[in-house]
Amino acid sequence: MMGAVYVALMHGEVVDKTGEEKASSLTHFDLHDIARSCRSYGVARYFVVTPLETMRYLAQRMISYWNAGIGNYSIPNRGQALEVVDVVTSLDEVLQAIWARHHERARIVATSARKQASQITYRGLAEDIRSQKTPVLLLFGTAYGLSSRCIEQCDNTLPPIRDGRWNHFSVRSAVAITLERLIGEDG
Ligand SMILES: C[S@@+](CC[C@H](N)C(=O)[O-])C[C@H]1O[C@@H](n2cnc3c(N)ncnc32)[C@H](O)[C@@H]1O
C-alpha cells in the first residue's frame, strides 16, 4: 500500500532576495497549475500556506469561482483540480491536519535549487512512499525559496533538480518534476 503524499506551497518562512525572511504573494498560476499536478499524481492534499489573511481570502475566492461559480461551467476540470487544495496559515496547521487524518507525524521533505543538509535520493524516497505508511509532506518555496529556519525543521531534503547547472525552475515545474520522479510510472 502506498503511503499518502502531501504537498505544501509555502508563502511564509521564505526569503526575499536579501535573504531576509518574508511573506510572499499568492499567484493564480501556482494555485491552478500545482493543483492540476497534485490531482494527476494522486496527492492527498495540496496545502497553500500563507500567514496573510488577504491572500487566504483571495485563494478561497479563486477556488470558489472555479468550483461553484461561472468558472465551473466554463472549465469544469479546473474546479476538479482545485478540490485537492486547502488554504492554511502555517506549517503547524498543515502538520495538525495530517496528524488528524493519519494519527502520525508527517515526514517533512524540503526542496531547493541548492544542496541542503540531510539529503536523501529520489529513488530512496520513492521506495519509502511505496513501502511505508508514514505520510510524506513535500515542501516547496516561493519568492527566493524556503528559509534555512524552515529547512532545519524538515526531516530530509531532496537533491536539487539539474544540480550544478543553471537550475532555477518555476515552482510549478519543480512540483511536476518532483512528483513524476517520486510517483510517476517508469518509462
Ligand atoms: C524559489 S521559488 C521561485 C518561485 C518563482 N518566483 C516562480 O515563479 O515559481 C521556486 C521553488 O521551486 C522549487 N525549485 C526550484 N528550482 C528547483 C530545483 N532546481 N530543484 C528542486 N526544487 C526547485 C523549490 O521549492 C523552490 O523554493
PDB file of C-alpha atoms and ligand atoms in Angstrom:
ATOM      1  CA  MET A   1       0.000   0.000   0.000  1.00  0.00           C
ATOM      2  CA  MET A   2       1.374   3.411  -0.957  1.00  0.00           C
ATOM      3  CA  GLY A   3       1.860   5.990   1.808  1.00  0.00           C
ATOM      4  CA  ALA A   4      -0.015   9.285   1.414  1.00  0.00           C
ATOM      5  CA  VAL A   5       1.880  12.158  -0.207  1.00  0.00           C
ATOM      6  CA  TYR A   6       1.057  15.780   0.622  1.00  0.00           C
ATOM      7  CA  VAL A   7       2.356  18.987  -0.981  1.00  0.00           C
ATOM      8  CA  ALA A   8       2.692  22.360   0.758  1.00  0.00           C
ATOM      9  CA  LEU A   9       3.467  25.583  -1.075  1.00  0.00           C
ATOM     10  CA  MET A  10       4.974  27.981   1.450  1.00  0.00           C
ATOM     11  CA  HIS A  11       4.277  31.739   1.271  1.00  0.00           C
ATOM     12  CA  GLY A  12       5.613  32.226   4.811  1.00  0.00           C
ATOM     13  CA  GLU A  13       9.053  31.045   6.047  1.00  0.00           C
ATOM     14  CA  VAL A  14      10.510  32.042   2.655  1.00  0.00           C
ATOM     15  CA  VAL A  15      13.270  34.571   1.933  1.00  0.00           C
ATOM     16  CA  ASP A  16      13.480  37.641  -0.284  1.00  0.00           C
ATOM     17  CA  LYS A  17      16.475  38.475  -2.482  1.00  0.00           C
ATOM     18  CA  THR A  18      18.429  39.848   0.510  1.00  0.00           C
ATOM     19  CA  GLY A  19      17.954  36.551   2.383  1.00  0.00           C
ATOM     20  CA  GLU A  20      15.528  38.082   4.856  1.00  0.00           C
ATOM     21  CA  GLU A  21      12.501  36.015   5.882  1.00  0.00           C
ATOM     22  CA  LYS A  22       9.295  37.494   4.419  1.00  0.00           C
ATOM     23  CA  ALA A  23       5.768  36.511   3.422  1.00  0.00           C
ATOM     24  CA  SER A  24       5.210  36.317  -0.356  1.00  0.00           C
ATOM     25  CA  SER A  25       2.137  36.871  -2.518  1.00  0.00           C
ATOM     26  CA  LEU A  26      -0.011  34.130  -3.919  1.00  0.00           C
ATOM     27  CA  THR A  27      -0.144  33.697  -7.706  1.00  0.00           C
ATOM     28  CA  HIS A  28      -3.096  32.237  -9.555  1.00  0.00           C
ATOM     29  CA  PHE A  29      -0.756  30.095 -11.713  1.00  0.00           C
ATOM     30  CA  ASP A  30       0.647  28.391  -8.618  1.00  0.00           C
ATOM     31  CA  LEU A  31      -2.846  27.716  -7.326  1.00  0.00           C
ATOM     32  CA  HIS A  32      -4.207  26.181 -10.567  1.00  0.00           C
ATOM     33  CA  ASP A  33      -1.173  24.519 -12.077  1.00  0.00           C
ATOM     34  CA  ILE A  34       0.115  22.841  -8.909  1.00  0.00           C
ATOM     35  CA  ALA A  35      -3.429  21.656  -8.114  1.00  0.00           C
ATOM     36  CA  ARG A  36      -3.534  20.017 -11.563  1.00  0.00           C
ATOM     37  CA  SER A  37      -0.232  18.202 -10.956  1.00  0.00           C
ATOM     38  CA  CYS A  38      -1.313  17.134  -7.455  1.00  0.00           C
ATOM     39  CA  ARG A  39      -4.648  15.806  -8.668  1.00  0.00           C
ATOM     40  CA  SER A  40      -2.965  13.952 -11.567  1.00  0.00           C
ATOM     41  CA  TYR A  41      -0.468  12.176  -9.280  1.00  0.00           C
ATOM     42  CA  GLY A  42      -2.985  11.338  -6.530  1.00  0.00           C
ATOM     43  CA  VAL A  43      -1.530  13.721  -3.932  1.00  0.00           C
ATOM     44  CA  ALA A  44      -3.753  13.555  -0.815  1.00  0.00           C
ATOM     45  CA  ARG A  45      -3.959  17.345  -0.261  1.00  0.00           C
ATOM     46  CA  TYR A  46      -2.198  20.404  -1.676  1.00  0.00           C
ATOM     47  CA  PHE A  47      -1.798  22.965   1.122  1.00  0.00           C
ATOM     48  CA  VAL A  48      -1.427  26.599   0.140  1.00  0.00           C
ATOM     49  CA  VAL A  49       0.257  28.056   3.219  1.00  0.00           C
ATOM     50  CA  THR A  50       0.128  31.788   3.813  1.00  0.00           C
ATOM     51  CA  PRO A  51       0.197  33.848   7.012  1.00  0.00           C
ATOM     52  CA  LEU A  52      -1.522  36.721   5.160  1.00  0.00           C
ATOM     53  CA  GLU A  53      -5.273  36.884   5.665  1.00  0.00           C
ATOM     54  CA  THR A  54      -5.825  38.839   2.423  1.00  0.00           C
ATOM     55  CA  MET A  55      -4.010  36.122   0.446  1.00  0.00           C
ATOM     56  CA  ARG A  56      -6.068  33.373   2.096  1.00  0.00           C
ATOM     57  CA  TYR A  57      -9.219  35.297   1.188  1.00  0.00           C
ATOM     58  CA  LEU A  58      -8.009  35.689  -2.413  1.00  0.00           C
ATOM     59  CA  ALA A  59      -7.203  31.959  -2.672  1.00  0.00           C
ATOM     60  CA  GLN A  60     -10.640  30.991  -1.333  1.00  0.00           C
ATOM     61  CA  ARG A  61     -12.330  33.400  -3.763  1.00  0.00           C
ATOM     62  CA  MET A  62     -10.440  31.880  -6.704  1.00  0.00           C
ATOM     63  CA  ILE A  63     -11.254  28.341  -5.584  1.00  0.00           C
ATOM     64  CA  SER A  64     -14.956  29.032  -5.145  1.00  0.00           C
ATOM     65  CA  TYR A  65     -15.112  30.820  -8.506  1.00  0.00           C
ATOM     66  CA  TRP A  66     -13.798  27.706 -10.271  1.00  0.00           C
ATOM     67  CA  ASN A  67     -15.640  25.193  -8.060  1.00  0.00           C
ATOM     68  CA  ALA A  68     -19.049  26.775  -7.833  1.00  0.00           C
ATOM     69  CA  GLY A  69     -19.124  29.970  -9.883  1.00  0.00           C
ATOM     70  CA  ILE A  70     -19.426  30.514 -13.614  1.00  0.00           C
ATOM     71  CA  GLY A  71     -15.886  29.091 -13.918  1.00  0.00           C
ATOM     72  CA  ASN A  72     -17.224  25.653 -13.046  1.00  0.00           C
ATOM     73  CA  TYR A  73     -19.422  25.842 -16.117  1.00  0.00           C
ATOM     74  CA  SER A  74     -16.717  27.137 -18.496  1.00  0.00           C
ATOM     75  CA  ILE A  75     -13.709  24.973 -17.378  1.00  0.00           C
ATOM     76  CA  PRO A  76     -15.007  22.135 -15.143  1.00  0.00           C
ATOM     77  CA  ASN A  77     -11.658  20.317 -14.843  1.00  0.00           C
ATOM     78  CA  ARG A  78     -10.054  23.372 -13.234  1.00  0.00           C
ATOM     79  CA  GLY A  79     -12.589  23.171 -10.390  1.00  0.00           C
ATOM     80  CA  GLN A  80     -11.974  19.413 -10.119  1.00  0.00           C
ATOM     81  CA  ALA A  81      -8.228  20.021  -9.734  1.00  0.00           C
ATOM     82  CA  LEU A  82      -8.827  22.692  -7.101  1.00  0.00           C
ATOM     83  CA  GLU A  83     -10.791  20.219  -4.932  1.00  0.00           C
ATOM     84  CA  VAL A  84      -7.398  18.985  -3.669  1.00  0.00           C
ATOM     85  CA  VAL A  85      -6.462  22.422  -2.236  1.00  0.00           C
ATOM     86  CA  ASP A  86      -6.612  23.515   1.417  1.00  0.00           C
ATOM     87  CA  VAL A  87      -5.701  27.086   2.301  1.00  0.00           C
ATOM     88  CA  VAL A  88      -3.990  27.320   5.704  1.00  0.00           C
ATOM     89  CA  THR A  89      -1.983  29.744   7.838  1.00  0.00           C
ATOM     90  CA  SER A  90       1.169  27.871   8.845  1.00  0.00           C
ATOM     91  CA  LEU A  91       3.243  24.714   8.585  1.00  0.00           C
ATOM     92  CA  ASP A  92       1.985  23.764  12.062  1.00  0.00           C
ATOM     93  CA  GLU A  93      -1.563  23.824  10.750  1.00  0.00           C
ATOM     94  CA  VAL A  94      -0.530  21.510   7.890  1.00  0.00           C
ATOM     95  CA  LEU A  95       1.068  19.059  10.329  1.00  0.00           C
ATOM     96  CA  GLN A  96      -2.026  19.102  12.554  1.00  0.00           C
ATOM     97  CA  ALA A  97      -4.290  18.375   9.564  1.00  0.00           C
ATOM     98  CA  ILE A  98      -2.121  15.403   8.540  1.00  0.00           C
ATOM     99  CA  TRP A  99      -1.963  14.189  12.150  1.00  0.00           C
ATOM    100  CA  ALA A 100      -5.787  14.352  12.401  1.00  0.00           C
ATOM    101  CA  ARG A 101      -6.060  12.112   9.344  1.00  0.00           C
ATOM    102  CA  HIS A 102      -3.268   9.569   9.991  1.00  0.00           C
ATOM    103  CA  HIS A 103      -2.515   9.823  13.748  1.00  0.00           C
ATOM    104  CA  GLU A 104       1.101  10.006  12.700  1.00  0.00           C
ATOM    105  CA  ARG A 105       3.558  12.871  12.249  1.00  0.00           C
ATOM    106  CA  ALA A 106       4.343  13.521   8.592  1.00  0.00           C
ATOM    107  CA  ARG A 107       7.893  13.053   7.345  1.00  0.00           C
ATOM    108  CA  ILE A 108       8.725  16.541   6.083  1.00  0.00           C
ATOM    109  CA  VAL A 109      10.890  16.737   2.956  1.00  0.00           C
ATOM    110  CA  ALA A 110      12.106  20.108   1.677  1.00  0.00           C
ATOM    111  CA  THR A 111      13.016  21.012  -1.910  1.00  0.00           C
ATOM    112  CA  SER A 112      15.542  23.593  -3.040  1.00  0.00           C
ATOM    113  CA  ALA A 113      17.555  24.604  -6.098  1.00  0.00           C
ATOM    114  CA  ARG A 114      20.649  24.441  -3.806  1.00  0.00           C
ATOM    115  CA  LYS A 115      22.102  21.451  -1.957  1.00  0.00           C
ATOM    116  CA  GLN A 116      20.954  21.257   1.678  1.00  0.00           C
ATOM    117  CA  ALA A 117      21.718  19.003   4.661  1.00  0.00           C
ATOM    118  CA  SER A 118      20.024  15.624   5.385  1.00  0.00           C
ATOM    119  CA  GLN A 119      19.765  14.757   1.723  1.00  0.00           C
ATOM    120  CA  ILE A 120      18.000  11.624   0.521  1.00  0.00           C
ATOM    121  CA  THR A 121      17.661  10.338  -3.045  1.00  0.00           C
ATOM    122  CA  TYR A 122      14.530  10.483  -5.204  1.00  0.00           C
ATOM    123  CA  ARG A 123      14.770   6.729  -5.651  1.00  0.00           C
ATOM    124  CA  GLY A 124      15.038   6.164  -1.878  1.00  0.00           C
ATOM    125  CA  LEU A 125      12.074   8.383  -1.080  1.00  0.00           C
ATOM    126  CA  ALA A 126      10.011   6.830  -3.915  1.00  0.00           C
ATOM    127  CA  GLU A 127      10.729   3.400  -2.437  1.00  0.00           C
ATOM    128  CA  ASP A 128       9.745   4.579   1.079  1.00  0.00           C
ATOM    129  CA  ILE A 129       6.472   6.005  -0.283  1.00  0.00           C
ATOM    130  CA  ARG A 130       5.716   2.664  -1.950  1.00  0.00           C
ATOM    131  CA  SER A 131       6.611   0.544   1.080  1.00  0.00           C
ATOM    132  CA  GLN A 132       5.842   2.611   4.212  1.00  0.00           C
ATOM    133  CA  LYS A 133       2.605   4.097   5.512  1.00  0.00           C
ATOM    134  CA  THR A 134       4.150   7.212   7.104  1.00  0.00           C
ATOM    135  CA  PRO A 135       2.669  10.245   5.306  1.00  0.00           C
ATOM    136  CA  VAL A 136       5.217  12.320   3.370  1.00  0.00           C
ATOM    137  CA  LEU A 137       4.898  16.105   3.164  1.00  0.00           C
ATOM    138  CA  LEU A 138       6.818  17.746   0.305  1.00  0.00           C
ATOM    139  CA  LEU A 139       7.611  21.425   0.926  1.00  0.00           C
ATOM    140  CA  PHE A 140       8.079  23.890  -1.915  1.00  0.00           C
ATOM    141  CA  GLY A 141       9.085  27.543  -1.661  1.00  0.00           C
ATOM    142  CA  THR A 142       8.007  30.790  -3.300  1.00  0.00           C
ATOM    143  CA  ALA A 143       9.892  34.123  -3.535  1.00  0.00           C
ATOM    144  CA  TYR A 144      13.632  33.218  -3.246  1.00  0.00           C
ATOM    145  CA  GLY A 145      12.963  29.859  -1.618  1.00  0.00           C
ATOM    146  CA  LEU A 146      12.413  28.267   1.800  1.00  0.00           C
ATOM    147  CA  SER A 147      14.262  29.930   4.683  1.00  0.00           C
ATOM    148  CA  SER A 148      17.013  27.989   6.472  1.00  0.00           C
ATOM    149  CA  ARG A 149      14.819  28.121   9.607  1.00  0.00           C
ATOM    150  CA  CYS A 150      12.129  26.279   7.641  1.00  0.00           C
ATOM    151  CA  ILE A 151      14.548  23.745   6.078  1.00  0.00           C
ATOM    152  CA  GLU A 152      16.041  22.974   9.511  1.00  0.00           C
ATOM    153  CA  GLN A 153      12.614  21.780  10.728  1.00  0.00           C
ATOM    154  CA  CYS A 154      12.475  19.205   7.909  1.00  0.00           C
ATOM    155  CA  ASP A 155      13.455  15.557   8.257  1.00  0.00           C
ATOM    156  CA  ASN A 156      15.105  15.416   4.851  1.00  0.00           C
ATOM    157  CA  THR A 157      15.835  17.385   1.710  1.00  0.00           C
ATOM    158  CA  LEU A 158      15.752  16.214  -1.891  1.00  0.00           C
ATOM    159  CA  PRO A 159      18.717  16.900  -4.190  1.00  0.00           C
ATOM    160  CA  PRO A 160      18.338  19.944  -6.459  1.00  0.00           C
ATOM    161  CA  ILE A 161      16.922  19.086  -9.883  1.00  0.00           C
ATOM    162  CA  ARG A 162      19.691  19.687 -12.505  1.00  0.00           C
ATOM    163  CA  ASP A 163      22.226  20.348  -9.756  1.00  0.00           C
ATOM    164  CA  GLY A 164      25.432  22.125 -10.785  1.00  0.00           C
ATOM    165  CA  ARG A 165      23.779  23.745 -13.809  1.00  0.00           C
ATOM    166  CA  TRP A 166      21.520  26.785 -14.201  1.00  0.00           C
ATOM    167  CA  ASN A 167      18.508  25.256 -12.440  1.00  0.00           C
ATOM    168  CA  HIS A 168      16.076  27.917 -11.235  1.00  0.00           C
ATOM    169  CA  PHE A 169      12.754  26.289 -12.052  1.00  0.00           C
ATOM    170  CA  SER A 170       9.384  27.870 -11.516  1.00  0.00           C
ATOM    171  CA  VAL A 171       7.849  26.199  -8.504  1.00  0.00           C
ATOM    172  CA  ARG A 172       5.121  24.821 -10.768  1.00  0.00           C
ATOM    173  CA  SER A 173       7.673  22.957 -12.887  1.00  0.00           C
ATOM    174  CA  ALA A 174       9.606  21.821  -9.796  1.00  0.00           C
ATOM    175  CA  VAL A 175       6.446  20.278  -8.302  1.00  0.00           C
ATOM    176  CA  ALA A 176       5.620  18.416 -11.533  1.00  0.00           C
ATOM    177  CA  ILE A 177       9.175  17.068 -11.954  1.00  0.00           C
ATOM    178  CA  THR A 178       9.371  16.006  -8.292  1.00  0.00           C
ATOM    179  CA  LEU A 179       6.019  14.193  -8.387  1.00  0.00           C
ATOM    180  CA  GLU A 180       6.967  12.444 -11.620  1.00  0.00           C
ATOM    181  CA  ARG A 181      10.247  11.254 -10.050  1.00  0.00           C
ATOM    182  CA  LEU A 182       8.556  10.054  -6.851  1.00  0.00           C
ATOM    183  CA  ILE A 183       5.209   8.725  -8.060  1.00  0.00           C
ATOM    184  CA  GLY A 184       5.303   8.627 -11.882  1.00  0.00           C
ATOM    185  CA  GLU A 185       5.345   5.478 -13.958  1.00  0.00           C
ATOM    186  CA  ASP A 186       8.682   4.046 -15.063  1.00  0.00           C
ATOM    187  CA  GLY A 187       9.390   4.511 -18.757  1.00  0.00           C
TER     188      GLY A 187
HETATM  189  C1  LIG B   1      12.479  29.798  -5.128  1.00  0.00           C
HETATM  190  S1  LIG B   1      10.880  29.512  -5.734  1.00  0.00           S
HETATM  191  C2  LIG B   1      10.839  30.601  -7.122  1.00  0.00           C
HETATM  192  C3  LIG B   1       9.460  30.980  -7.368  1.00  0.00           C
HETATM  193  C4  LIG B   1       9.357  31.662  -8.687  1.00  0.00           C
HETATM  194  N1  LIG B   1       9.152  33.061  -8.453  1.00  0.00           N
HETATM  195  C5  LIG B   1       8.243  31.026  -9.505  1.00  0.00           C
HETATM  196  O1  LIG B   1       7.709  31.654 -10.399  1.00  0.00           O
HETATM  197  O2  LIG B   1       7.915  29.878  -9.283  1.00  0.00           O
HETATM  198  C6  LIG B   1      10.930  28.004  -6.504  1.00  0.00           C
HETATM  199  C7  LIG B   1      10.733  26.791  -5.610  1.00  0.00           C
HETATM  200  O3  LIG B   1      10.650  25.713  -6.532  1.00  0.00           O
HETATM  201  C8  LIG B   1      11.467  24.654  -6.098  1.00  0.00           C
HETATM  202  N2  LIG B   1      12.622  24.583  -7.022  1.00  0.00           N
HETATM  203  C9  LIG B   1      13.025  25.486  -7.949  1.00  0.00           C
HETATM  204  N3  LIG B   1      14.112  25.040  -8.615  1.00  0.00           N
HETATM  205  C10 LIG B   1      14.405  23.822  -8.089  1.00  0.00           C
HETATM  206  C11 LIG B   1      15.405  22.846  -8.336  1.00  0.00           C
HETATM  207  N4  LIG B   1      16.359  23.036  -9.255  1.00  0.00           N
HETATM  208  N5  LIG B   1      15.410  21.716  -7.599  1.00  0.00           N
HETATM  209  C12 LIG B   1      14.460  21.491  -6.661  1.00  0.00           C
HETATM  210  N6  LIG B   1      13.478  22.373  -6.374  1.00  0.00           N
HETATM  211  C13 LIG B   1      13.448  23.522  -7.071  1.00  0.00           C
HETATM  212  C14 LIG B   1      11.845  24.955  -4.660  1.00  0.00           C
HETATM  213  O4  LIG B   1      10.814  24.503  -3.828  1.00  0.00           O
HETATM  214  C15 LIG B   1      11.892  26.480  -4.668  1.00  0.00           C
HETATM  215  O5  LIG B   1      11.724  27.001  -3.376  1.00  0.00           O
END
